[in-house]
Amino acid sequence: MDSAKELFERLGYKLDEQEDYLIYWKIAKKQQMNRYHRQNEIQIEFNLVYKTIEKRELFHTDEDSTIITLRELQAINQQINELNWK
């Protein structure tokens, strides 16, 4: 069975490991401009302290959504298993 990191890498995500977080991120295909930055990064963040997961697009607008694809969900579930979150 593939690791969560391998599953996320197949989806184009890279891992940023921090003390209290695992953050998988990738550059979005669709880019929009706001007044300060390009919207160009998608993150799936695992909070290791509170055992929560958040998917977000940086610099998003109200029109954007945080849809999770089936393949992302499979990678998320694998990461949950590897973290032994119950």
mmCIF file of N, CA and C in Angstrom:
data_model
loop_
_atom_site.group_PDB
_atom_site.id
_atom_site.type_symbol
_atom_site.label_atom_id
_atom_site.label_comp_id
_atom_site.label_asym_id
_atom_site.label_seq_id
_atom_site.Cartn_x
_atom_site.Cartn_y
_atom_site.Cartn_z
ATOM 1 N N MET A 1 0.840 -1.185 0.000
ATOM 2 C CA MET A 1 0.000 0.000 0.000
ATOM 3 C C MET A 1 0.884 1.248 0.000
ATOM 4 N N ASP A 2 0.475 2.237 -0.761
ATOM 5 C CA ASP A 2 1.238 3.477 -0.859
ATOM 6 C C ASP A 2 1.053 4.324 0.400
ATOM 7 N N SER A 3 2.077 5.083 0.721
ATOM 8 C CA SER A 3 1.997 5.995 1.857
ATOM 9 C C SER A 3 1.166 7.217 1.467
ATOM 10 N N ALA A 4 0.723 7.956 2.470
ATOM 11 C CA ALA A 4 -0.028 9.182 2.212
ATOM 12 C C ALA A 4 0.819 10.157 1.403
ATOM 13 N N LYS A 5 2.079 10.270 1.747
ATOM 14 C CA LYS A 5 2.967 11.189 1.016
ATOM 15 C C LYS A 5 3.020 10.809 -0.460
ATOM 16 N N GLU A 6 3.125 9.514 -0.765
ATOM 17 C CA GLU A 6 3.160 9.073 -2.165
ATOM 18 C C GLU A 6 1.843 9.382 -2.877
ATOM 19 N N LEU A 7 0.720 9.174 -2.195
ATOM 20 C CA LEU A 7 -0.583 9.472 -2.795
ATOM 21 C C LEU A 7 -0.713 10.964 -3.085
ATOM 22 N N PHE A 8 -0.319 11.796 -2.120
ATOM 23 C CA PHE A 8 -0.384 13.241 -2.330
ATOM 24 C C PHE A 8 0.570 13.674 -3.449
ATOM 25 N N GLU A 9 1.764 13.088 -3.502
ATOM 26 C CA GLU A 9 2.718 13.451 -4.558
ATOM 27 C C GLU A 9 2.163 13.145 -5.942
ATOM 28 N N ARG A 10 1.437 12.051 -6.086
ATOM 29 C CA ARG A 10 0.818 11.719 -7.377
ATOM 30 C C ARG A 10 -0.205 12.765 -7.794
ATOM 31 N N LEU A 11 -0.769 13.441 -6.798
ATOM 32 C CA LEU A 11 -1.751 14.495 -7.082
ATOM 33 C C LEU A 11 -1.086 15.858 -7.269
ATOM 34 N N GLY A 12 0.240 15.886 -7.185
ATOM 35 C CA GLY A 12 0.966 17.138 -7.401
ATOM 36 C C GLY A 12 1.294 17.904 -6.138
ATOM 37 N N TYR A 13 0.987 17.342 -4.975
ATOM 38 C CA TYR A 13 1.250 18.022 -3.702
ATOM 39 C C TYR A 13 2.664 17.753 -3.207
ATOM 40 N N LYS A 14 3.210 18.729 -2.509
ATOM 41 C CA LYS A 14 4.483 18.588 -1.810
ATOM 42 C C LYS A 14 4.206 18.709 -0.317
ATOM 43 N N LEU A 15 5.062 18.099 0.497
ATOM 44 C CA LEU A 15 4.862 18.083 1.946
ATOM 45 C C LEU A 15 5.748 19.116 2.618
ATOM 46 N N ASP A 16 5.146 19.902 3.492
ATOM 47 C CA ASP A 16 5.861 20.831 4.370
ATOM 48 C C ASP A 16 5.573 20.373 5.796
ATOM 49 N N GLU A 17 6.550 19.754 6.444
ATOM 50 C CA GLU A 17 6.372 19.256 7.816
ATOM 51 C C GLU A 17 6.781 20.337 8.799
ATOM 52 N N GLN A 18 5.886 20.644 9.719
ATOM 53 C CA GLN A 18 6.169 21.606 10.776
ATOM 54 C C GLN A 18 5.931 20.927 12.115
ATOM 55 N N GLU A 19 6.249 21.627 13.193
ATOM 56 C CA GLU A 19 6.143 21.009 14.514
ATOM 57 C C GLU A 19 4.735 20.495 14.814
ATOM 58 N N ASP A 20 3.735 21.308 14.568
ATOM 59 C CA ASP A 20 2.359 20.944 14.897
ATOM 60 C C ASP A 20 1.475 20.708 13.670
ATOM 61 N N TYR A 21 2.066 20.730 12.485
ATOM 62 C CA TYR A 21 1.283 20.624 11.259
ATOM 63 C C TYR A 21 1.989 19.766 10.217
ATOM 64 N N LEU A 22 1.197 19.101 9.401
ATOM 65 C CA LEU A 22 1.641 18.547 8.130
ATOM 66 C C LEU A 22 0.860 19.317 7.077
ATOM 67 N N ILE A 23 1.550 19.963 6.174
ATOM 68 C CA ILE A 23 0.872 20.754 5.156
ATOM 69 C C ILE A 23 1.283 20.226 3.783
ATOM 70 N N TYR A 24 0.300 19.719 3.053
ATOM 71 C CA TYR A 24 0.505 19.331 1.665
ATOM 72 C C TYR A 24 0.053 20.511 0.814
ATOM 73 N N TRP A 25 0.876 20.934 -0.133
ATOM 74 C CA TRP A 25 0.539 22.102 -0.937
ATOM 75 C C TRP A 25 0.915 21.871 -2.392
ATOM 76 N N LYS A 26 0.231 22.607 -3.265
ATOM 77 C CA LYS A 26 0.562 22.580 -4.693
ATOM 78 C C LYS A 26 0.118 23.884 -5.328
ATOM 79 N N ILE A 27 0.689 24.157 -6.480
ATOM 80 C CA ILE A 27 0.305 25.333 -7.248
ATOM 81 C C ILE A 27 -0.984 25.014 -7.998
ATOM 82 N N ALA A 28 -1.954 25.891 -7.884
ATOM 83 C CA ALA A 28 -3.238 25.692 -8.552
ATOM 84 C C ALA A 28 -3.097 25.940 -10.044
ATOM 85 N N LYS A 29 -3.849 25.185 -10.830
ATOM 86 C CA LYS A 29 -3.848 25.391 -12.281
ATOM 87 C C LYS A 29 -4.510 26.708 -12.638
ATOM 88 N N LYS A 30 -5.625 26.996 -11.974
ATOM 89 C CA LYS A 30 -6.346 28.236 -12.216
ATOM 90 C C LYS A 30 -5.751 29.310 -11.315
ATOM 91 N N GLN A 31 -5.352 30.405 -11.896
ATOM 92 C CA GLN A 31 -4.802 31.494 -11.093
ATOM 93 C C GLN A 31 -5.675 32.722 -11.256
ATOM 94 N N GLN A 32 -5.963 33.370 -10.161
ATOM 95 C CA GLN A 32 -6.720 34.614 -10.177
ATOM 96 C C GLN A 32 -5.877 35.667 -9.482
ATOM 97 N N MET A 33 -6.154 36.899 -9.788
ATOM 98 C CA MET A 33 -5.427 37.985 -9.148
ATOM 99 C C MET A 33 -6.320 38.659 -8.120
ATOM 100 N N ASN A 34 -5.756 38.981 -6.990
ATOM 101 C CA ASN A 34 -6.420 39.924 -6.117
ATOM 102 C C ASN A 34 -5.514 41.139 -6.062
ATOM 103 N N ARG A 35 -5.788 42.078 -5.195
ATOM 104 C CA ARG A 35 -5.003 43.305 -5.255
ATOM 105 C C ARG A 35 -3.577 43.148 -4.762
ATOM 106 N N TYR A 36 -3.255 42.058 -4.058
ATOM 107 C CA TYR A 36 -1.908 41.888 -3.521
ATOM 108 C C TYR A 36 -1.139 40.719 -4.124
ATOM 109 N N HIS A 37 -1.808 39.626 -4.372
ATOM 110 C CA HIS A 37 -1.117 38.411 -4.766
ATOM 111 C C HIS A 37 -1.913 37.644 -5.817
ATOM 112 N N ARG A 38 -1.241 36.703 -6.434
ATOM 113 C CA ARG A 38 -1.934 35.728 -7.261
ATOM 114 C C ARG A 38 -2.501 34.642 -6.365
ATOM 115 N N GLN A 39 -3.675 34.198 -6.718
ATOM 116 C CA GLN A 39 -4.202 33.003 -6.059
ATOM 117 C C GLN A 39 -3.563 31.839 -6.764
ATOM 118 N N ASN A 40 -2.694 31.149 -6.086
ATOM 119 C CA ASN A 40 -2.009 30.103 -6.821
ATOM 120 C C ASN A 40 -1.610 28.910 -5.965
ATOM 121 N N GLU A 41 -2.080 28.814 -4.769
ATOM 122 C CA GLU A 41 -1.662 27.687 -3.946
ATOM 123 C C GLU A 41 -2.852 27.035 -3.255
ATOM 124 N N ILE A 42 -2.880 25.708 -3.307
ATOM 125 C CA ILE A 42 -3.891 24.922 -2.601
ATOM 126 C C ILE A 42 -3.168 24.168 -1.490
ATOM 127 N N GLN A 43 -3.755 24.174 -0.301
ATOM 128 C CA GLN A 43 -3.151 23.477 0.836
ATOM 129 C C GLN A 43 -4.154 22.530 1.477
ATOM 130 N N ILE A 44 -3.656 21.380 1.911
ATOM 131 C CA ILE A 44 -4.408 20.497 2.785
ATOM 132 C C ILE A 44 -3.565 20.380 4.041
ATOM 133 N N GLU A 45 -4.120 20.894 5.142
ATOM 134 C CA GLU A 45 -3.358 21.043 6.379
ATOM 135 C C GLU A 45 -3.892 20.111 7.466
ATOM 136 N N PHE A 46 -2.989 19.325 8.034
ATOM 137 C CA PHE A 46 -3.306 18.454 9.158
ATOM 138 C C PHE A 46 -2.775 19.112 10.424
ATOM 139 N N ASN A 47 -3.680 19.509 11.337
ATOM 140 C CA ASN A 47 -3.277 20.069 12.620
ATOM 141 C C ASN A 47 -3.052 18.900 13.564
ATOM 142 N N LEU A 48 -1.807 18.669 13.951
ATOM 143 C CA LEU A 48 -1.454 17.508 14.755
ATOM 144 C C LEU A 48 -1.870 17.639 16.217
ATOM 145 N N VAL A 49 -2.108 18.849 16.672
ATOM 146 C CA VAL A 49 -2.520 19.070 18.060
ATOM 147 C C VAL A 49 -4.021 18.824 18.208
ATOM 148 N N TYR A 50 -4.819 19.465 17.353
ATOM 149 C CA TYR A 50 -6.277 19.382 17.462
ATOM 150 C C TYR A 50 -6.883 18.279 16.600
ATOM 151 N N LYS A 51 -6.052 17.600 15.816
ATOM 152 C CA LYS A 51 -6.506 16.525 14.937
ATOM 153 C C LYS A 51 -7.617 16.999 13.998
ATOM 154 N N THR A 52 -7.316 18.093 13.309
ATOM 155 C CA THR A 52 -8.259 18.633 12.332
ATOM 156 C C THR A 52 -7.581 18.701 10.969
ATOM 157 N N ILE A 53 -8.406 18.807 9.937
ATOM 158 C CA ILE A 53 -7.921 18.869 8.560
ATOM 159 C C ILE A 53 -8.622 20.036 7.888
ATOM 160 N N GLU A 54 -7.862 20.822 7.152
ATOM 161 C CA GLU A 54 -8.437 21.962 6.443
ATOM 162 C C GLU A 54 -7.868 22.007 5.033
ATOM 163 N N LYS A 55 -8.740 22.166 4.060
ATOM 164 C CA LYS A 55 -8.302 22.397 2.677
ATOM 165 C C LYS A 55 -8.647 23.829 2.330
ATOM 166 N N ARG A 56 -7.691 24.537 1.749
ATOM 167 C CA ARG A 56 -7.966 25.928 1.392
ATOM 168 C C ARG A 56 -7.149 26.348 0.184
ATOM 169 N N GLU A 57 -7.671 27.358 -0.507
ATOM 170 C CA GLU A 57 -6.943 28.019 -1.578
ATOM 171 C C GLU A 57 -6.500 29.352 -1.020
ATOM 172 N N LEU A 58 -5.221 29.631 -1.099
ATOM 173 C CA LEU A 58 -4.717 30.892 -0.571
ATOM 174 C C LEU A 58 -5.209 32.059 -1.408
ATOM 175 N N PHE A 59 -5.535 33.154 -0.743
ATOM 176 C CA PHE A 59 -6.020 34.378 -1.348
ATOM 177 C C PHE A 59 -7.326 34.151 -2.101
ATOM 178 N N HIS A 60 -8.209 33.318 -1.535
ATOM 179 C CA HIS A 60 -9.451 32.978 -2.218
ATOM 180 C C HIS A 60 -10.494 34.089 -2.105
ATOM 181 N N THR A 61 -11.490 33.994 -2.969
ATOM 182 C CA THR A 61 -12.623 34.908 -2.931
ATOM 183 C C THR A 61 -13.848 34.115 -2.501
ATOM 184 N N ASP A 62 -14.954 34.800 -2.310
ATOM 185 C CA ASP A 62 -16.192 34.130 -1.896
ATOM 186 C C ASP A 62 -16.680 33.126 -2.934
ATOM 187 N N GLU A 63 -16.265 33.257 -4.175
ATOM 188 C CA GLU A 63 -16.725 32.373 -5.236
ATOM 189 C C GLU A 63 -15.992 31.039 -5.239
ATOM 190 N N ASP A 64 -14.859 30.971 -4.602
ATOM 191 C CA ASP A 64 -14.083 29.739 -4.582
ATOM 192 C C ASP A 64 -14.666 28.755 -3.581
ATOM 193 N N SER A 65 -14.421 27.489 -3.804
ATOM 194 C CA SER A 65 -14.893 26.467 -2.871
ATOM 195 C C SER A 65 -13.727 25.586 -2.467
ATOM 196 N N THR A 66 -13.959 24.772 -1.491
ATOM 197 C CA THR A 66 -12.920 23.863 -1.018
ATOM 198 C C THR A 66 -13.370 22.429 -1.251
ATOM 199 N N ILE A 67 -13.599 22.104 -2.492
ATOM 200 C CA ILE A 67 -14.028 20.765 -2.879
ATOM 201 C C ILE A 67 -12.876 19.797 -2.689
ATOM 202 N N ILE A 68 -13.164 18.645 -2.133
ATOM 203 C CA ILE A 68 -12.170 17.589 -1.963
ATOM 204 C C ILE A 68 -12.488 16.499 -2.981
ATOM 205 N N THR A 69 -11.514 16.160 -3.807
ATOM 206 C CA THR A 69 -11.720 15.104 -4.793
ATOM 207 C C THR A 69 -11.630 13.734 -4.112
ATOM 208 N N LEU A 70 -12.110 12.719 -4.783
ATOM 209 C CA LEU A 70 -12.051 11.368 -4.241
ATOM 210 C C LEU A 70 -10.608 10.941 -3.995
ATOM 211 N N ARG A 71 -9.713 11.256 -4.927
ATOM 212 C CA ARG A 71 -8.299 10.887 -4.752
ATOM 213 C C ARG A 71 -7.674 11.630 -3.575
ATOM 214 N N GLU A 72 -8.055 12.897 -3.380
ATOM 215 C CA GLU A 72 -7.566 13.630 -2.205
ATOM 216 C C GLU A 72 -8.100 12.999 -0.928
ATOM 217 N N LEU A 73 -9.356 12.607 -0.942
ATOM 218 C CA LEU A 73 -9.950 11.963 0.231
ATOM 219 C C LEU A 73 -9.233 10.660 0.566
ATOM 220 N N GLN A 74 -8.869 9.887 -0.445
ATOM 221 C CA GLN A 74 -8.126 8.646 -0.206
ATOM 222 C C GLN A 74 -6.771 8.942 0.429
ATOM 223 N N ALA A 75 -6.086 9.986 -0.055
ATOM 224 C CA ALA A 75 -4.796 10.368 0.515
ATOM 225 C C ALA A 75 -4.965 10.879 1.947
ATOM 226 N N ILE A 76 -6.021 11.653 2.184
ATOM 227 C CA ILE A 76 -6.311 12.153 3.538
ATOM 228 C C ILE A 76 -6.561 10.989 4.478
ATOM 229 N N ASN A 77 -7.382 10.037 4.053
ATOM 230 C CA ASN A 77 -7.673 8.875 4.901
ATOM 231 C C ASN A 77 -6.412 8.069 5.201
ATOM 232 N N GLN A 78 -5.531 7.937 4.216
ATOM 233 C CA GLN A 78 -4.276 7.226 4.450
ATOM 234 C C GLN A 78 -3.416 7.965 5.467
ATOM 235 N N GLN A 79 -3.378 9.304 5.374
ATOM 236 C CA GLN A 79 -2.599 10.087 6.343
ATOM 237 C C GLN A 79 -3.188 9.941 7.738
ATOM 238 N N ILE A 80 -4.503 9.941 7.854
ATOM 239 C CA ILE A 80 -5.162 9.744 9.149
ATOM 240 C C ILE A 80 -4.767 8.390 9.740
ATOM 241 N N ASN A 81 -4.753 7.354 8.910
ATOM 242 C CA ASN A 81 -4.334 6.030 9.378
ATOM 243 C C ASN A 81 -2.890 6.035 9.857
ATOM 244 N N GLU A 82 -2.001 6.701 9.096
ATOM 245 C CA GLU A 82 -0.593 6.739 9.477
ATOM 246 C C GLU A 82 -0.358 7.535 10.757
ATOM 247 N N LEU A 83 -1.208 8.522 11.006
ATOM 248 C CA LEU A 83 -1.098 9.310 12.256
ATOM 249 C C LEU A 83 -1.769 8.610 13.443
ATOM 250 N N ASN A 84 -2.447 7.493 13.158
ATOM 251 C CA ASN A 84 -3.192 6.751 14.188
ATOM 252 C C ASN A 84 -4.238 7.604 14.885
ATOM 253 N N TRP A 85 -4.900 8.474 14.102
ATOM 254 C CA TRP A 85 -5.988 9.273 14.659
ATOM 255 C C TRP A 85 -7.209 8.368 14.754
ATOM 256 N N LYS A 86 -7.795 8.288 15.900
ATOM 257 C CA LYS A 86 -8.985 7.443 16.104
ATOM 258 C C LYS A 86 -10.118 8.275 16.617
#
